Every structure is written in structure tokens, then in C-alpha cells.
Amino acid sequence: TAGITQAPTSQILAAGRSMTLRCTQDMRHNAMYWYRQDLGLGLRLIHYSNTAGTTGKGEVPDGYSVSRANTDDFPLTLASAVPSQTSVYFCASKGGLNTDTQYFGPGTRLTVL
Amino acid sequence: AQKVTQAQTEISVVEKEDVTLDCVYETRDTTYYLFWYKQPPSGELVFLIRRNSFDEQNEISGRYSWNFQKSTSSFNFTITASQVVDSAVYFCALSWGWYNQGGKLIFGQGTELSVKP
């Protein structure tokens, strides 16, 4: 079972360039999430989507955008990367109820120089 | 506002010792959910347990046990007879509210557990 896949696994990006991190789930989960993980700060929510066609802002949304055209995919775009966006990015998904558990993808390590 | 605090940044134990990871949460919601995730050195996040606010029963799963106490807003995690494979960063997390309110997770800062042979 694939679960959640993320691409790329890692990336080095020049500041000012744009990039899209991809996330795909095969569990038909309604809700999807993007988090960033930074040392000493745990995981912080960037954006989320309760269902296809809707998105919402999390704790740290600035500099990021998302779309949810269908149930399976939830790409995260950095329009103009800055070094402070160097982080490990995790995508997660869960069913439609808050009683459900979020399951995470393997992560994307992004370095912005 | 919701908050999760894991006061222990790093813990180091010798194999076979018992170790408890602390988690204190804050929320005004009466319906909420608590989670523990494990992040081994390979980097993935592994779900360990979920508890809802109406269920204060403690849980035991093999060498792992969880103590949920609403009176102290704590959801502590104990590993009995620790093993080297338990070495990881452990995150406590909180979700709240009913359906269609995002189901967002708030994470603690994480506790890095090192189990030495």
C-alpha cells in the first residue's frame, strides 16, 4: 500500500526560484495538510484542505500556496523561495472526521540557498 | 488557544531502563484528541496512539503505555524496558473540535530519546 507519497525526496533551490512540492494519497481521505518541521519547533501547519476544492491557512502560511483540484493531490508551491523556507516538509491526510488520525508522508527536505 | 508543551528536549537512558515522556496540553474545547507520533532517525512520522477527551482510560501496548489525566492536562508516554530501537524523536499532538473545523494538529516541540546499549 502506497499511502502518501511526496516528491521530490530532497531539493536544493536557489533563492528567488519557485518550486512545487507534490503530495499524493491513495486512501481517498477527505482532508490533507502541509507541515514544516524545524529543529526545536516541532511541526507547524502551513495550509490544509478539508475536502477537494477547499483550502485554509494554518499557522505559518506566508510564502506558500496550495490547491486541491481533486481528492488525491495537494501540491504546495513556493512562489519565490527564501532561505528561511529551508525545512523538512511533510504532507498528511486523514478521513473527514476529527476522530480520524492523520497519516504522514515521508517528507521532502528543502534547502534554499 | 491550543498549545502542547513537551518540556523534555532530550532524554538519554541506558537500555532496559524505563522512561517517561511528558506532554502537557492546553485547550478550551471540551472535545479534543491527543496523539503520540514517533520519528525514528529515518525521518518518517509513525502514528502511535490517539485518545479522545472522553476516554481517560490508560492504554498499554506491549512495552508502551500512556497515562491520560484531564485533571492535570497531561498525556504522558512511558516506555518500559527501553531498547535501542526506541531511539527517536517523539511528538505529542492535539486536535480539537468537531467535523469540518479543520482537524488541525498542534504539535509539541518533540522529545529526543536516546537509548544507549
PDB file of C-alpha atoms in Angstrom:
ATOM      1  CA  THR A   1       0.000   0.000   0.000  1.00  0.00           C
ATOM      2  CA  ALA A   2       1.445   3.368  -1.033  1.00  0.00           C
ATOM      3  CA  GLY A   3      -0.426   5.609   1.413  1.00  0.00           C
ATOM      4  CA  ILE A   4       1.050   9.052   0.938  1.00  0.00           C
ATOM      5  CA  THR A   5       3.853   9.827  -1.487  1.00  0.00           C
ATOM      6  CA  GLN A   6       5.837  13.032  -1.664  1.00  0.00           C
ATOM      7  CA  ALA A   7       8.187  14.297  -4.362  1.00  0.00           C
ATOM      8  CA  PRO A   8      10.943  15.181  -4.530  1.00  0.00           C
ATOM      9  CA  THR A   9      12.690  13.493  -1.607  1.00  0.00           C
ATOM     10  CA  SER A  10      15.086  16.387  -1.349  1.00  0.00           C
ATOM     11  CA  GLN A  11      15.894  19.534  -3.282  1.00  0.00           C
ATOM     12  CA  ILE A  12      18.368  22.379  -3.262  1.00  0.00           C
ATOM     13  CA  LEU A  13      16.829  25.565  -4.572  1.00  0.00           C
ATOM     14  CA  ALA A  14      18.259  28.973  -5.313  1.00  0.00           C
ATOM     15  CA  ALA A  15      16.611  31.866  -3.516  1.00  0.00           C
ATOM     16  CA  GLY A  16      14.031  33.595  -5.665  1.00  0.00           C
ATOM     17  CA  ARG A  17      13.157  30.483  -7.638  1.00  0.00           C
ATOM     18  CA  SER A  18       9.765  28.853  -7.491  1.00  0.00           C
ATOM     19  CA  MET A  19       9.066  25.252  -6.664  1.00  0.00           C
ATOM     20  CA  THR A  20       6.134  22.902  -6.186  1.00  0.00           C
ATOM     21  CA  LEU A  21       6.252  20.096  -3.682  1.00  0.00           C
ATOM     22  CA  ARG A  22       3.988  17.253  -4.664  1.00  0.00           C
ATOM     23  CA  CYS A  23       1.811  15.140  -2.420  1.00  0.00           C
ATOM     24  CA  THR A  24      -0.459  12.289  -3.461  1.00  0.00           C
ATOM     25  CA  GLN A  25      -2.528   9.960  -1.307  1.00  0.00           C
ATOM     26  CA  ASP A  26      -4.337   6.825  -2.349  1.00  0.00           C
ATOM     27  CA  MET A  27      -6.533   6.378   0.724  1.00  0.00           C
ATOM     28  CA  ARG A  28      -9.411   8.574  -0.535  1.00  0.00           C
ATOM     29  CA  HIS A  29      -9.003  10.753   2.533  1.00  0.00           C
ATOM     30  CA  ASN A  30     -11.006  13.970   2.531  1.00  0.00           C
ATOM     31  CA  ALA A  31      -8.554  16.125   4.454  1.00  0.00           C
ATOM     32  CA  MET A  32      -4.951  16.905   3.612  1.00  0.00           C
ATOM     33  CA  TYR A  33      -2.288  19.013   5.318  1.00  0.00           C
ATOM     34  CA  TRP A  34       1.140  20.511   4.804  1.00  0.00           C
ATOM     35  CA  TYR A  35       3.515  20.940   7.739  1.00  0.00           C
ATOM     36  CA  ARG A  36       7.064  22.146   8.036  1.00  0.00           C
ATOM     37  CA  GLN A  37       9.451  20.746  10.611  1.00  0.00           C
ATOM     38  CA  ASP A  38      12.194  22.887  12.056  1.00  0.00           C
ATOM     39  CA  LEU A  39      14.574  21.989  14.852  1.00  0.00           C
ATOM     40  CA  GLY A  40      13.210  22.935  18.239  1.00  0.00           C
ATOM     41  CA  LEU A  41       9.845  23.995  16.837  1.00  0.00           C
ATOM     42  CA  GLY A  42       8.190  20.681  16.127  1.00  0.00           C
ATOM     43  CA  LEU A  43       5.815  20.581  13.172  1.00  0.00           C
ATOM     44  CA  ARG A  44       3.846  23.647  12.199  1.00  0.00           C
ATOM     45  CA  LEU A  45       0.849  23.686   9.896  1.00  0.00           C
ATOM     46  CA  ILE A  46       1.232  25.658   6.672  1.00  0.00           C
ATOM     47  CA  HIS A  47      -2.048  25.012   4.824  1.00  0.00           C
ATOM     48  CA  TYR A  48      -4.810  22.471   4.929  1.00  0.00           C
ATOM     49  CA  SER A  49      -7.756  21.270   2.887  1.00  0.00           C
ATOM     50  CA  ASN A  50     -10.872  19.716   4.375  1.00  0.00           C
ATOM     51  CA  THR A  51     -12.072  18.432   1.028  1.00  0.00           C
ATOM     52  CA  ALA A  52     -11.393  18.817  -2.678  1.00  0.00           C
ATOM     53  CA  GLY A  53     -11.990  22.389  -3.798  1.00  0.00           C
ATOM     54  CA  THR A  54     -11.382  23.994  -0.394  1.00  0.00           C
ATOM     55  CA  THR A  55      -8.212  25.168   1.344  1.00  0.00           C
ATOM     56  CA  GLY A  56      -7.363  27.000   4.528  1.00  0.00           C
ATOM     57  CA  LYS A  57      -4.423  28.727   6.156  1.00  0.00           C
ATOM     58  CA  GLY A  58      -2.520  27.214   9.006  1.00  0.00           C
ATOM     59  CA  GLU A  59      -0.080  28.687  11.472  1.00  0.00           C
ATOM     60  CA  VAL A  60       2.662  29.686   9.003  1.00  0.00           C
ATOM     61  CA  PRO A  61       1.100  30.238   5.540  1.00  0.00           C
ATOM     62  CA  ASP A  62       3.124  33.214   4.305  1.00  0.00           C
ATOM     63  CA  GLY A  63       5.174  32.482   1.209  1.00  0.00           C
ATOM     64  CA  TYR A  64       3.246  29.319   0.391  1.00  0.00           C
ATOM     65  CA  SER A  65       0.182  28.496  -1.678  1.00  0.00           C
ATOM     66  CA  VAL A  66      -1.820  25.319  -2.188  1.00  0.00           C
ATOM     67  CA  SER A  67      -4.565  23.973  -4.396  1.00  0.00           C
ATOM     68  CA  ARG A  68      -6.860  20.984  -4.142  1.00  0.00           C
ATOM     69  CA  ALA A  69      -8.238  20.181  -7.550  1.00  0.00           C
ATOM     70  CA  ASN A  70      -9.052  16.577  -6.661  1.00  0.00           C
ATOM     71  CA  THR A  71      -9.140  14.255  -3.655  1.00  0.00           C
ATOM     72  CA  ASP A  72      -5.759  12.655  -4.174  1.00  0.00           C
ATOM     73  CA  ASP A  73      -3.371  15.546  -4.800  1.00  0.00           C
ATOM     74  CA  PHE A  74      -2.364  18.506  -2.655  1.00  0.00           C
ATOM     75  CA  PRO A  75       0.619  20.398  -4.104  1.00  0.00           C
ATOM     76  CA  LEU A  76       2.463  23.079  -2.131  1.00  0.00           C
ATOM     77  CA  THR A  77       4.015  25.939  -4.091  1.00  0.00           C
ATOM     78  CA  LEU A  78       6.743  28.326  -3.068  1.00  0.00           C
ATOM     79  CA  ALA A  79       6.444  31.232  -5.486  1.00  0.00           C
ATOM     80  CA  SER A  80       9.758  32.865  -4.638  1.00  0.00           C
ATOM     81  CA  ALA A  81      11.816  30.827  -2.210  1.00  0.00           C
ATOM     82  CA  VAL A  82      13.758  32.426   0.644  1.00  0.00           C
ATOM     83  CA  PRO A  83      16.414  30.821   2.885  1.00  0.00           C
ATOM     84  CA  SER A  84      14.006  30.790   5.862  1.00  0.00           C
ATOM     85  CA  GLN A  85      11.946  28.262   3.947  1.00  0.00           C
ATOM     86  CA  THR A  86      14.734  25.736   4.338  1.00  0.00           C
ATOM     87  CA  SER A  87      12.988  22.945   6.201  1.00  0.00           C
ATOM     88  CA  VAL A  88      11.586  19.442   6.027  1.00  0.00           C
ATOM     89  CA  TYR A  89       8.077  19.444   4.616  1.00  0.00           C
ATOM     90  CA  PHE A  90       5.533  16.804   5.500  1.00  0.00           C
ATOM     91  CA  CYS A  91       2.231  16.138   3.832  1.00  0.00           C
ATOM     92  CA  ALA A  92      -0.513  14.381   5.801  1.00  0.00           C
ATOM     93  CA  SER A  93      -4.028  13.161   5.223  1.00  0.00           C
ATOM     94  CA  LYS A  94      -6.961  11.857   7.206  1.00  0.00           C
ATOM     95  CA  GLY A  95     -10.604  10.954   6.852  1.00  0.00           C
ATOM     96  CA  GLY A  96     -13.376  13.502   7.190  1.00  0.00           C
ATOM     97  CA  LEU A  97     -13.961  13.329  10.908  1.00  0.00           C
ATOM     98  CA  ASN A  98     -11.860  14.865  13.637  1.00  0.00           C
ATOM     99  CA  THR A  99     -11.856  11.467  15.300  1.00  0.00           C
ATOM    100  CA  ASP A 100      -9.674  10.252  12.472  1.00  0.00           C
ATOM    101  CA  THR A 101      -5.908  10.068  12.626  1.00  0.00           C
ATOM    102  CA  GLN A 102      -3.544  11.998  10.394  1.00  0.00           C
ATOM    103  CA  TYR A 103      -1.056   9.868   8.500  1.00  0.00           C
ATOM    104  CA  PHE A 104       2.105  11.375   7.162  1.00  0.00           C
ATOM    105  CA  GLY A 105       4.146  11.110   4.012  1.00  0.00           C
ATOM    106  CA  PRO A 106       7.903  10.512   4.069  1.00  0.00           C
ATOM    107  CA  GLY A 107       8.784  14.209   3.829  1.00  0.00           C
ATOM    108  CA  THR A 108      10.693  16.479   1.455  1.00  0.00           C
ATOM    109  CA  ARG A 109      13.933  18.065   2.586  1.00  0.00           C
ATOM    110  CA  LEU A 110      14.250  21.507   1.000  1.00  0.00           C
ATOM    111  CA  THR A 111      17.322  23.702   1.179  1.00  0.00           C
ATOM    112  CA  VAL A 112      17.079  27.264  -0.111  1.00  0.00           C
ATOM    113  CA  LEU A 113      20.425  28.942  -0.764  1.00  0.00           C
TER     114      LEU A 113
ATOM    115  CA  ALA B   1      -5.689  28.976  22.200  1.00  0.00           C
ATOM    116  CA  GLN B   2      -4.422  25.451  21.903  1.00  0.00           C
ATOM    117  CA  LYS B   3      -0.938  24.532  22.966  1.00  0.00           C
ATOM    118  CA  VAL B   4       1.159  21.441  23.539  1.00  0.00           C
ATOM    119  CA  THR B   5       4.262  21.502  25.693  1.00  0.00           C
ATOM    120  CA  GLN B   6       6.915  18.818  25.835  1.00  0.00           C
ATOM    121  CA  ALA B   7       9.305  20.198  28.406  1.00  0.00           C
ATOM    122  CA  GLN B   8      11.923  17.497  27.933  1.00  0.00           C
ATOM    123  CA  THR B   9      14.015  18.350  24.896  1.00  0.00           C
ATOM    124  CA  GLU B  10      16.359  15.381  25.183  1.00  0.00           C
ATOM    125  CA  ILE B  11      16.421  12.266  27.321  1.00  0.00           C
ATOM    126  CA  SER B  12      19.206   9.727  27.431  1.00  0.00           C
ATOM    127  CA  VAL B  13      18.788   6.336  29.089  1.00  0.00           C
ATOM    128  CA  VAL B  14      20.560   3.019  29.148  1.00  0.00           C
ATOM    129  CA  GLU B  15      18.864   0.033  27.588  1.00  0.00           C
ATOM    130  CA  LYS B  16      16.287  -1.708  29.806  1.00  0.00           C
ATOM    131  CA  GLU B  17      15.571   1.420  31.800  1.00  0.00           C
ATOM    132  CA  ASP B  18      12.014   2.715  31.946  1.00  0.00           C
ATOM    133  CA  VAL B  19      11.469   6.205  30.615  1.00  0.00           C
ATOM    134  CA  THR B  20       8.515   8.596  30.686  1.00  0.00           C
ATOM    135  CA  LEU B  21       7.975  11.341  28.147  1.00  0.00           C
ATOM    136  CA  ASP B  22       5.844  14.205  29.413  1.00  0.00           C
ATOM    137  CA  CYS B  23       3.161  16.045  27.477  1.00  0.00           C
ATOM    138  CA  VAL B  24       1.020  18.894  28.791  1.00  0.00           C
ATOM    139  CA  TYR B  25      -1.729  20.406  26.680  1.00  0.00           C
ATOM    140  CA  GLU B  26      -3.987  23.442  26.741  1.00  0.00           C
ATOM    141  CA  THR B  27      -7.372  23.789  25.093  1.00  0.00           C
ATOM    142  CA  ARG B  28     -10.735  25.340  25.921  1.00  0.00           C
ATOM    143  CA  ASP B  29     -12.616  22.774  23.866  1.00  0.00           C
ATOM    144  CA  THR B  30     -14.348  20.003  25.748  1.00  0.00           C
ATOM    145  CA  THR B  31     -13.949  17.700  22.762  1.00  0.00           C
ATOM    146  CA  TYR B  32     -10.364  17.137  21.760  1.00  0.00           C
ATOM    147  CA  TYR B  33      -7.971  14.414  20.672  1.00  0.00           C
ATOM    148  CA  LEU B  34      -4.447  13.653  21.755  1.00  0.00           C
ATOM    149  CA  PHE B  35      -1.827  11.829  19.752  1.00  0.00           C
ATOM    150  CA  TRP B  36       1.683  10.497  20.017  1.00  0.00           C
ATOM    151  CA  TYR B  37       3.908  10.113  16.972  1.00  0.00           C
ATOM    152  CA  LYS B  38       7.370   8.604  16.697  1.00  0.00           C
ATOM    153  CA  GLN B  39      10.028   9.934  14.327  1.00  0.00           C
ATOM    154  CA  PRO B  40      12.943   7.488  14.060  1.00  0.00           C
ATOM    155  CA  PRO B  41      16.286   8.553  12.577  1.00  0.00           C
ATOM    156  CA  SER B  42      14.991   7.620   9.119  1.00  0.00           C
ATOM    157  CA  GLY B  43      12.695  10.642   9.343  1.00  0.00           C
ATOM    158  CA  GLU B  44       9.184   9.345   8.798  1.00  0.00           C
ATOM    159  CA  LEU B  45       6.409  10.075  11.269  1.00  0.00           C
ATOM    160  CA  VAL B  46       4.792   6.993  12.729  1.00  0.00           C
ATOM    161  CA  PHE B  47       1.438   7.176  14.478  1.00  0.00           C
ATOM    162  CA  LEU B  48       1.448   5.502  17.903  1.00  0.00           C
ATOM    163  CA  ILE B  49      -1.820   6.312  19.658  1.00  0.00           C
ATOM    164  CA  ARG B  50      -4.919   8.512  19.653  1.00  0.00           C
ATOM    165  CA  ARG B  51      -7.003   9.373  22.708  1.00  0.00           C
ATOM    166  CA  ASN B  52     -10.215  11.385  22.804  1.00  0.00           C
ATOM    167  CA  SER B  53     -11.167  13.667  25.661  1.00  0.00           C
ATOM    168  CA  PHE B  54     -13.994  11.430  26.820  1.00  0.00           C
ATOM    169  CA  ASP B  55     -11.788   8.420  27.341  1.00  0.00           C
ATOM    170  CA  GLU B  56      -9.431   8.699  30.282  1.00  0.00           C
ATOM    171  CA  GLN B  57      -8.572   5.044  30.405  1.00  0.00           C
ATOM    172  CA  ASN B  58      -4.886   4.364  30.329  1.00  0.00           C
ATOM    173  CA  GLU B  59      -3.609   2.310  27.446  1.00  0.00           C
ATOM    174  CA  ILE B  60      -0.930  -0.340  27.295  1.00  0.00           C
ATOM    175  CA  SER B  61       0.519  -1.753  24.115  1.00  0.00           C
ATOM    176  CA  GLY B  62       3.431  -4.061  24.718  1.00  0.00           C
ATOM    177  CA  ARG B  63       6.219  -2.019  26.292  1.00  0.00           C
ATOM    178  CA  TYR B  64       4.358   1.249  25.637  1.00  0.00           C
ATOM    179  CA  SER B  65       1.813   2.780  27.970  1.00  0.00           C
ATOM    180  CA  TRP B  66       0.004   6.072  28.058  1.00  0.00           C
ATOM    181  CA  ASN B  67      -1.382   7.926  31.078  1.00  0.00           C
ATOM    182  CA  PHE B  68      -4.094  10.457  30.250  1.00  0.00           C
ATOM    183  CA  GLN B  69      -5.098  12.759  33.114  1.00  0.00           C
ATOM    184  CA  LYS B  70      -7.563  15.547  32.384  1.00  0.00           C
ATOM    185  CA  SER B  71      -7.130  16.974  35.875  1.00  0.00           C
ATOM    186  CA  THR B  72      -3.541  17.888  35.080  1.00  0.00           C
ATOM    187  CA  SER B  73      -3.994  18.256  31.289  1.00  0.00           C
ATOM    188  CA  SER B  74      -1.319  15.670  30.718  1.00  0.00           C
ATOM    189  CA  PHE B  75      -0.888  12.753  28.353  1.00  0.00           C
ATOM    190  CA  ASN B  76       2.364  11.076  29.307  1.00  0.00           C
ATOM    191  CA  PHE B  77       4.043   8.222  27.471  1.00  0.00           C
ATOM    192  CA  THR B  78       6.079   5.532  29.214  1.00  0.00           C
ATOM    193  CA  ILE B  79       8.388   3.023  27.585  1.00  0.00           C
ATOM    194  CA  THR B  80       9.159   0.063  29.801  1.00  0.00           C
ATOM    195  CA  ALA B  81      12.471  -1.768  29.415  1.00  0.00           C
ATOM    196  CA  SER B  82      13.665   0.573  26.701  1.00  0.00           C
ATOM    197  CA  GLN B  83      15.549  -0.732  23.700  1.00  0.00           C
ATOM    198  CA  VAL B  84      17.979   0.868  21.276  1.00  0.00           C
ATOM    199  CA  VAL B  85      15.262   0.755  18.589  1.00  0.00           C
ATOM    200  CA  ASP B  86      13.205   3.130  20.711  1.00  0.00           C
ATOM    201  CA  SER B  87      15.700   5.879  19.974  1.00  0.00           C
ATOM    202  CA  ALA B  88      13.706   8.536  18.144  1.00  0.00           C
ATOM    203  CA  VAL B  89      12.051  11.897  18.462  1.00  0.00           C
ATOM    204  CA  TYR B  90       8.600  11.604  19.968  1.00  0.00           C
ATOM    205  CA  PHE B  91       5.894  14.161  19.354  1.00  0.00           C
ATOM    206  CA  CYS B  92       2.739  14.773  21.305  1.00  0.00           C
ATOM    207  CA  ALA B  93      -0.069  16.474  19.348  1.00  0.00           C
ATOM    208  CA  LEU B  94      -3.539  17.909  19.936  1.00  0.00           C
ATOM    209  CA  SER B  95      -6.592  18.240  17.704  1.00  0.00           C
ATOM    210  CA  TRP B  96      -9.929  19.708  18.681  1.00  0.00           C
ATOM    211  CA  GLY B  97     -13.487  20.373  17.629  1.00  0.00           C
ATOM    212  CA  TRP B  98     -15.957  18.501  15.518  1.00  0.00           C
ATOM    213  CA  TYR B  99     -16.115  17.741  11.797  1.00  0.00           C
ATOM    214  CA  ASN B 100     -15.331  20.473   9.286  1.00  0.00           C
ATOM    215  CA  GLN B 101     -13.325  22.608  11.644  1.00  0.00           C
ATOM    216  CA  GLY B 102     -10.072  21.610  10.019  1.00  0.00           C
ATOM    217  CA  GLY B 103      -8.980  18.829  12.321  1.00  0.00           C
ATOM    218  CA  LYS B 104      -5.672  20.587  12.509  1.00  0.00           C
ATOM    219  CA  LEU B 105      -2.936  19.189  14.707  1.00  0.00           C
ATOM    220  CA  ILE B 106      -0.878  21.270  17.094  1.00  0.00           C
ATOM    221  CA  PHE B 107       2.440  19.610  17.890  1.00  0.00           C
ATOM    222  CA  GLY B 108       4.720  19.860  20.844  1.00  0.00           C
ATOM    223  CA  GLN B 109       8.372  20.612  20.250  1.00  0.00           C
ATOM    224  CA  GLY B 110       9.308  16.962  20.472  1.00  0.00           C
ATOM    225  CA  THR B 111      11.447  14.932  22.856  1.00  0.00           C
ATOM    226  CA  GLU B 112      14.542  13.255  21.511  1.00  0.00           C
ATOM    227  CA  LEU B 113      15.051   9.917  23.226  1.00  0.00           C
ATOM    228  CA  SER B 114      18.420   8.249  23.034  1.00  0.00           C
ATOM    229  CA  VAL B 115      18.684   4.691  24.313  1.00  0.00           C
ATOM    230  CA  LYS B 116      22.247   3.526  24.726  1.00  0.00           C
ATOM    231  CA  PRO B 117      23.252  -0.135  24.801  1.00  0.00           C
TER     232      PRO B 117
END
